[in-house]
Tab-separated table of C-alpha atoms and ligand atoms in Angstrom:
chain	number	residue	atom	x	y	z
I	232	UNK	CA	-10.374	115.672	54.559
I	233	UNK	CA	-12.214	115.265	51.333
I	234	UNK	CA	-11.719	112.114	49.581
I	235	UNK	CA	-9.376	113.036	46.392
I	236	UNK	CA	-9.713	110.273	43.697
I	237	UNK	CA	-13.300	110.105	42.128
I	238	UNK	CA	-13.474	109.617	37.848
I	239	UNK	CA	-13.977	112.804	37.401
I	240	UNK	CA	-10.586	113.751	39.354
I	241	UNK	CA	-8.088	110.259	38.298
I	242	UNK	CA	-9.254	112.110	34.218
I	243	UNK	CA	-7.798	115.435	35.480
I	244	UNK	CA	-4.683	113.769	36.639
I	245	UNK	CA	-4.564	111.394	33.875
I	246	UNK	CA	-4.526	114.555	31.465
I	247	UNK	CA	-1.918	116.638	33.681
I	248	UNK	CA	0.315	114.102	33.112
I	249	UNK	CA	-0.092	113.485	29.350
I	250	UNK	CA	0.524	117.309	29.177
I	251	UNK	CA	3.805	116.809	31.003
I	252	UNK	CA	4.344	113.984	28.937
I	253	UNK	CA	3.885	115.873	25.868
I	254	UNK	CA	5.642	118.969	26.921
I	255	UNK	CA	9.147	117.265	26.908
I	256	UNK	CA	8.521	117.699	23.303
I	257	UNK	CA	7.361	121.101	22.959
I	258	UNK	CA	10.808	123.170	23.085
I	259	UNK	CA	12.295	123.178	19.668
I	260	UNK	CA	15.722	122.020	18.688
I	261	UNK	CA	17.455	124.461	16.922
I	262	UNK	CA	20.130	122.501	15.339
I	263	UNK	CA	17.399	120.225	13.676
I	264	UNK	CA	15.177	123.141	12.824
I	265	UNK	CA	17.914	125.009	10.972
I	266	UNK	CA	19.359	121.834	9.283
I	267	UNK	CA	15.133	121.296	8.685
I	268	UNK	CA	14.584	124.536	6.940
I	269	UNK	CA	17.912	125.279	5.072
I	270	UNK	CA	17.691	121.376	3.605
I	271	UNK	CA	14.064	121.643	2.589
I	272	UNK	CA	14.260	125.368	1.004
I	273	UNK	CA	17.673	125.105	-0.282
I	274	UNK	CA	17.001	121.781	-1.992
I	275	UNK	CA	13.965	123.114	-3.468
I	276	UNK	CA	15.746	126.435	-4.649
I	277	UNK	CA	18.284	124.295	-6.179
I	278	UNK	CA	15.330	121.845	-7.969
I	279	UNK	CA	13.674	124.871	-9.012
I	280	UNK	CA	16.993	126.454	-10.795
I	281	UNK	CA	17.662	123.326	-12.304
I	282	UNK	CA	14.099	123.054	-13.918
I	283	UNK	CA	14.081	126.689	-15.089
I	284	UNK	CA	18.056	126.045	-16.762
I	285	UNK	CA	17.214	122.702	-17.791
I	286	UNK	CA	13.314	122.810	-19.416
I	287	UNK	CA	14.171	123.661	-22.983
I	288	UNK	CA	16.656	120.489	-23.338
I	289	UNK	CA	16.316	117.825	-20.478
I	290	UNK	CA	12.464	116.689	-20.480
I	291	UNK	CA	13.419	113.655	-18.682
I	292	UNK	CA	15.501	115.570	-15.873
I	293	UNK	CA	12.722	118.011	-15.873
I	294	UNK	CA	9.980	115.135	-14.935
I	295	UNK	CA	12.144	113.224	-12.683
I	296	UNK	CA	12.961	116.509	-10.598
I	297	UNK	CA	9.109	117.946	-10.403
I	298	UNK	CA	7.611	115.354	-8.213
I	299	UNK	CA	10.837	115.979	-6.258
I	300	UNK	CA	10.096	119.454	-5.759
I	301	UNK	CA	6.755	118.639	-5.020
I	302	UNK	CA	7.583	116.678	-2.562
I	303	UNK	CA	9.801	119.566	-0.798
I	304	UNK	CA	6.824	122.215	-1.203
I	305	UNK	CA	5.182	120.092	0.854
I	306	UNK	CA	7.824	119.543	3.251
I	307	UNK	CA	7.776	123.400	2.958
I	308	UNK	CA	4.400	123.937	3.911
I	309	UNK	CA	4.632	121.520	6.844
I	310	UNK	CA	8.003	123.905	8.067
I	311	UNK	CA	5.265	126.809	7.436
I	312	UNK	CA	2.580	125.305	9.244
I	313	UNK	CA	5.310	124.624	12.403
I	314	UNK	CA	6.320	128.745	12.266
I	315	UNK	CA	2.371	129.428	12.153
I	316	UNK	CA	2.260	127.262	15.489
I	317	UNK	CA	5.788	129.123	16.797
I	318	UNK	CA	7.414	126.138	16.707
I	319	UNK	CA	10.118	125.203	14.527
I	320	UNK	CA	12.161	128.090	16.015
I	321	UNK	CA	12.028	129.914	19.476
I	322	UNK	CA	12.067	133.083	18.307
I	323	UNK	CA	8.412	134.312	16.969
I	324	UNK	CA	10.634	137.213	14.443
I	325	UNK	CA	13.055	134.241	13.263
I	326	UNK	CA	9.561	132.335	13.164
I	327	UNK	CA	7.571	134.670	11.119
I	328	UNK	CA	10.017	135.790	8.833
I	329	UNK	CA	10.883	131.635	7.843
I	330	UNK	CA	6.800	131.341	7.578
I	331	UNK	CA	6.741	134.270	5.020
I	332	UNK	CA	9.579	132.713	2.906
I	333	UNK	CA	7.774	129.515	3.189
I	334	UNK	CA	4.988	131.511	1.529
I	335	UNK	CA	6.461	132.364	-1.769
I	336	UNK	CA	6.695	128.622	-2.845
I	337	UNK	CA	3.493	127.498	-1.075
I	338	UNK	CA	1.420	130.446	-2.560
I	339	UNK	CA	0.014	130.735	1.410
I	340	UNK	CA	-0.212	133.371	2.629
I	341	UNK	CA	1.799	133.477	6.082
I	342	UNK	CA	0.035	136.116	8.503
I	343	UNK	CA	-3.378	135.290	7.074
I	344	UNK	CA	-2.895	131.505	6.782
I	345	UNK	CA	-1.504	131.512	10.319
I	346	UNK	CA	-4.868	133.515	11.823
I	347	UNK	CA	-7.044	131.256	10.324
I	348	UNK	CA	-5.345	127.673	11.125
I	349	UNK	CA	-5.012	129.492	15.007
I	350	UNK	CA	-9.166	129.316	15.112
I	351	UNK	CA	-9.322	126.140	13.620
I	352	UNK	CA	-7.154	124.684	16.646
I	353	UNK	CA	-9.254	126.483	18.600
I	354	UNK	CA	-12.743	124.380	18.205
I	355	UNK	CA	-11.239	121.331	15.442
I	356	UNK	CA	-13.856	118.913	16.122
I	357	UNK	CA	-16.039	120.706	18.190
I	358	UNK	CA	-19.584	119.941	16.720
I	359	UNK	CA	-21.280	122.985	17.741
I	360	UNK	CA	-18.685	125.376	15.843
I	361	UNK	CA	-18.817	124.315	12.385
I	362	UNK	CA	-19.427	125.041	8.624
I	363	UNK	CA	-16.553	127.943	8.841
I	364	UNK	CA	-15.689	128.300	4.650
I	365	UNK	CA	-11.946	127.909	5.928
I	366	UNK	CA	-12.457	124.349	7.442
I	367	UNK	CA	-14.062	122.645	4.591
I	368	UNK	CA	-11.203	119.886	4.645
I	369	UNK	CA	-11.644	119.230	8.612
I	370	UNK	CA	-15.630	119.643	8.889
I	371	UNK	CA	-17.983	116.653	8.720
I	372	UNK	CA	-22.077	116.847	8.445
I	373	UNK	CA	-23.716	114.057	10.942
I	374	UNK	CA	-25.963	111.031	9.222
I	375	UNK	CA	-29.135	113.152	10.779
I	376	UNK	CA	-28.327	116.273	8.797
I	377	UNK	CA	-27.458	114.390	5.525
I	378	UNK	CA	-31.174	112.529	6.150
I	379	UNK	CA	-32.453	116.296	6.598
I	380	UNK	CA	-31.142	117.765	3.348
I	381	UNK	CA	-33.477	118.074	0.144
I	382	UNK	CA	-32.701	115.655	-2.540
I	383	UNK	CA	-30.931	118.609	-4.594
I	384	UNK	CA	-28.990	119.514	-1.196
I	385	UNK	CA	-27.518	115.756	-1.147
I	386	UNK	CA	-26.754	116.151	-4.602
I	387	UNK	CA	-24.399	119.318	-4.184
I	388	UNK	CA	-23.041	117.714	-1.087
I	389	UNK	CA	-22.017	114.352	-2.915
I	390	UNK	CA	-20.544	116.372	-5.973
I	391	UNK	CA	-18.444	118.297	-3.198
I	392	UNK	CA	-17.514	115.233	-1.283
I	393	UNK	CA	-16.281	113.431	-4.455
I	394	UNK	CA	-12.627	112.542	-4.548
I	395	UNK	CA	-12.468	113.746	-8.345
I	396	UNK	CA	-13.749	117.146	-7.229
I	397	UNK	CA	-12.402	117.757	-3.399
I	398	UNK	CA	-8.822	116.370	-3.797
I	399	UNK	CA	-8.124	117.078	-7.266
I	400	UNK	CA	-9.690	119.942	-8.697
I	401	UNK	CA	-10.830	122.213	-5.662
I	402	UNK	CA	-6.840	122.760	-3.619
I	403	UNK	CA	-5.598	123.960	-6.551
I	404	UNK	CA	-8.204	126.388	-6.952
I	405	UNK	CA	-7.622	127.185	-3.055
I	406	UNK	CA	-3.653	127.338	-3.312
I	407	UNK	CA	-3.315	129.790	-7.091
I	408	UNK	CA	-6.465	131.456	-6.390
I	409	UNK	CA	-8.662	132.045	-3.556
I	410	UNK	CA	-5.501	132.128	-1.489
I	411	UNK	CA	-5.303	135.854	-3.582
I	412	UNK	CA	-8.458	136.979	-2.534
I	413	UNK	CA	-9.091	139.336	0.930
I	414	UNK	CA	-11.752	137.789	2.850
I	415	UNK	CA	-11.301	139.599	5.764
I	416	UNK	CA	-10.128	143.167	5.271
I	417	UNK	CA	-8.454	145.398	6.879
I	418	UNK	CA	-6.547	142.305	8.961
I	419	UNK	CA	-5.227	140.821	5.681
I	420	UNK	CA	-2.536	143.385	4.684
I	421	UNK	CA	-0.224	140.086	4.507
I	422	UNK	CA	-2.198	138.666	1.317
I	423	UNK	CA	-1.507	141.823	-0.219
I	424	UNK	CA	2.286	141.329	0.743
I	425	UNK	CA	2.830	137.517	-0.656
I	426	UNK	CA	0.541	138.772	-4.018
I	427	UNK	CA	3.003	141.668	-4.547
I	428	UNK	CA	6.080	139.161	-3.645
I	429	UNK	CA	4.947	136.841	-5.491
I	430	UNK	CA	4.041	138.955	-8.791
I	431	UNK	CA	8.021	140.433	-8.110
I	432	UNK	CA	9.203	136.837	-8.129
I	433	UNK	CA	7.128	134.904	-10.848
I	434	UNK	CA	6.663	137.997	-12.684
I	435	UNK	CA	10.557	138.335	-12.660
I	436	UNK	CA	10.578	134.589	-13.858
I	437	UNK	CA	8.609	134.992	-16.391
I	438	UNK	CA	10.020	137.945	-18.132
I	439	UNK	CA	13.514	135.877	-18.141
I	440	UNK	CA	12.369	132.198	-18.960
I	441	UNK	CA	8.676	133.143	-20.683
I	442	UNK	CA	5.333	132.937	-19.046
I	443	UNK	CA	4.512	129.691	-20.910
I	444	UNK	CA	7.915	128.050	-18.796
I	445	UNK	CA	7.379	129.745	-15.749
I	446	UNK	CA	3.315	129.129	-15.454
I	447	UNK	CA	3.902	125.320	-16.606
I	448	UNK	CA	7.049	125.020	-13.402
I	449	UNK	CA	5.172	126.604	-11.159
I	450	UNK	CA	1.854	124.407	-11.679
I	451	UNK	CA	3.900	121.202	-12.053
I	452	UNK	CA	5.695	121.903	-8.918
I	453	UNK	CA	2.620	123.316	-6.791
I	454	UNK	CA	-0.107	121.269	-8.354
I	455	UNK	CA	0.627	117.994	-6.764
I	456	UNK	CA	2.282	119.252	-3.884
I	457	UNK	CA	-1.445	120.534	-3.338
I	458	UNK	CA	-3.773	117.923	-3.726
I	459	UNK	CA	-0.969	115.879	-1.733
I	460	UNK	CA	-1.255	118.134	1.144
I	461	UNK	CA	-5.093	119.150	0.719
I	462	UNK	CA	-5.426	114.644	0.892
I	463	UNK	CA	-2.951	114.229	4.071
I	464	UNK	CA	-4.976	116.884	5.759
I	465	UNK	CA	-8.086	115.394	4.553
I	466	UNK	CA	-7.270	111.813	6.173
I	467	UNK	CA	-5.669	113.166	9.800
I	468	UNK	CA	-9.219	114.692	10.171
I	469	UNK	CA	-11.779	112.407	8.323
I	470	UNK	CA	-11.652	108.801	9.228
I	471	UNK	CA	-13.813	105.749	10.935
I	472	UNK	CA	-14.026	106.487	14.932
I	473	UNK	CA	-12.365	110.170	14.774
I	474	UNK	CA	-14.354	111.816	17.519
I	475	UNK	CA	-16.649	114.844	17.863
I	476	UNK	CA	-17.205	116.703	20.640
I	477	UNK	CA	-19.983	119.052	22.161
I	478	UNK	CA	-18.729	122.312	23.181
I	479	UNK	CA	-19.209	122.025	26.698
I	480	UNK	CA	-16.778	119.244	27.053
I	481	UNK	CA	-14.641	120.101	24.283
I	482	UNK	CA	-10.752	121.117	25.430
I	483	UNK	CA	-7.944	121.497	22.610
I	484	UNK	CA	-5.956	118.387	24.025
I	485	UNK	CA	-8.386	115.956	24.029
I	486	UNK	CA	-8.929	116.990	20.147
I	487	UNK	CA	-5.904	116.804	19.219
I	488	UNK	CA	-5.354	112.919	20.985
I	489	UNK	CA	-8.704	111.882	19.571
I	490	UNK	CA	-9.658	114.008	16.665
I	491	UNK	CA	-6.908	113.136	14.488
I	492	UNK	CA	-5.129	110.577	12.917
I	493	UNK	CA	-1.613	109.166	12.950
I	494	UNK	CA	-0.235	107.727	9.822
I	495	UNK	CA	2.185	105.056	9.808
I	496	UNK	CA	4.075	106.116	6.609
I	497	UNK	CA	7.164	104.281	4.963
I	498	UNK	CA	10.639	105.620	5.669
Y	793	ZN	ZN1	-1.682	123.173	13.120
């Protein structure tokens, strides 16, 4: 009879049972999804038609509702990011088809969005898969390769790393217009989708309200819901004692426990 509790096997069973722990969680509740999405797009539809009515006469309705709607294209994007996963809804059609609405006030695209975000779950914080273009927010460079770099190599990497430049004037560059841009042809058929949709919709806007109205909502609106979202994402994966692992003993649960952070934000 072998003998059945070394380290090696008490960590197995430890894990098992976090995994049953978390999977109570996993199934999604429909009730709160629905009231989730309808609350979060509907109350942004209805901030969004009360900036476009309400621009030419009510400047101070106008700026107390745009951090609002900020605020609920983020919320937005996090419902998004849950469809991406399959898991605000059970369904992966009644999933992909709220991800895709999700996308015309996010400026995301859905299908392409949800490929890449699938690979970086798939090695986040491993620290022999790195430097991917898509994971600039999530990568890190150890103290032995920043000693390694040229002088003019540290200087790029420092302008890069700066707050100014990285939080506030790279996302929305990423959100208006790389998220435009193919990469990966043919698999991105879906950025050609949300540009047309989007064109129909802003383009529509625009030739009712003006482009000068429409461009000016749609950046005050998206523009801090990015660099929001870009600096929430920046802090669940960048902070003191987040762990890296080597690819040999990298596995997607332990990441997620130890690779990321949890913030303790007010109500
Ligand atoms: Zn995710």
């Amino acid at each position: 009879m072998p003998h059945l509790s070394s380290p090696r096997i008490n960590a197995v069973n430890d894990r098992m049972s976090d995994i049953r722990s978390v999977k109570t969680y996993q199934p999604p509740h429909h009730a709160t999804s629905i009231f989730q999405a309808v609350t979060t797009i509907g109350s942004l539809l209805a901030c969004y038609a009360a900036l476009f009515m309400g621009i030419s006469h009510h400047i101070y309705a106008v700026l107390l509702l745009l951090p609002i709607a900020s605020g609920l294209a983020i919320r937005t994007f996090t419902l998004q990011h849950d469809c991406g996963h399959g898991s605000l809804f059970r369904s992966a059609v009644v999933n992909h088809h709220v991800g895709r609405l999700c996308s015309l006030f996010t400026l995301t695209p859905y299908d392409h969005w949800r490929r890449h975000h699938a690979i970086h779950h798939g090695d986040w914080n491993d620290i022999d898969s790195r430097r991917r273009i898509s994971d600039i927010y999530s990568d890190c460079t150890t103290v032995y390769e920043y000693y390694k770099m040229s002088p003019v190599e540290r200087i790029v990497y420092r302008i890069f790393k700066n707050p100014i430049i990285s939080i506030f004037i790279i996302p929305p560059i990423i959100f208006f217009i790389v998220y435009r841009i193919t990469f990966d042809a043919p698999r991105s058929w879906g950025v050609h989708v949300t540009n047309l949709c989007l064109l129909l919709l802003y383009g529509g806007l625009a030739y009712h309200f003006g482009v000068a109205t429409t461009v000016l909502l749609a950046f005050g609106v998206v523009y801090p819901a990015a660099v929001i979202g870009v600096a929430l994402f920046l802090v669940q994966h960048k902070f003191e004692g987040v762990h890296w692992e080597r690819s040999e003993n990298w596995n997607a649960f332990e990441a997620a426990l130890t690779g990321c952070s949890f913030l303790r934000l007010p109500g």
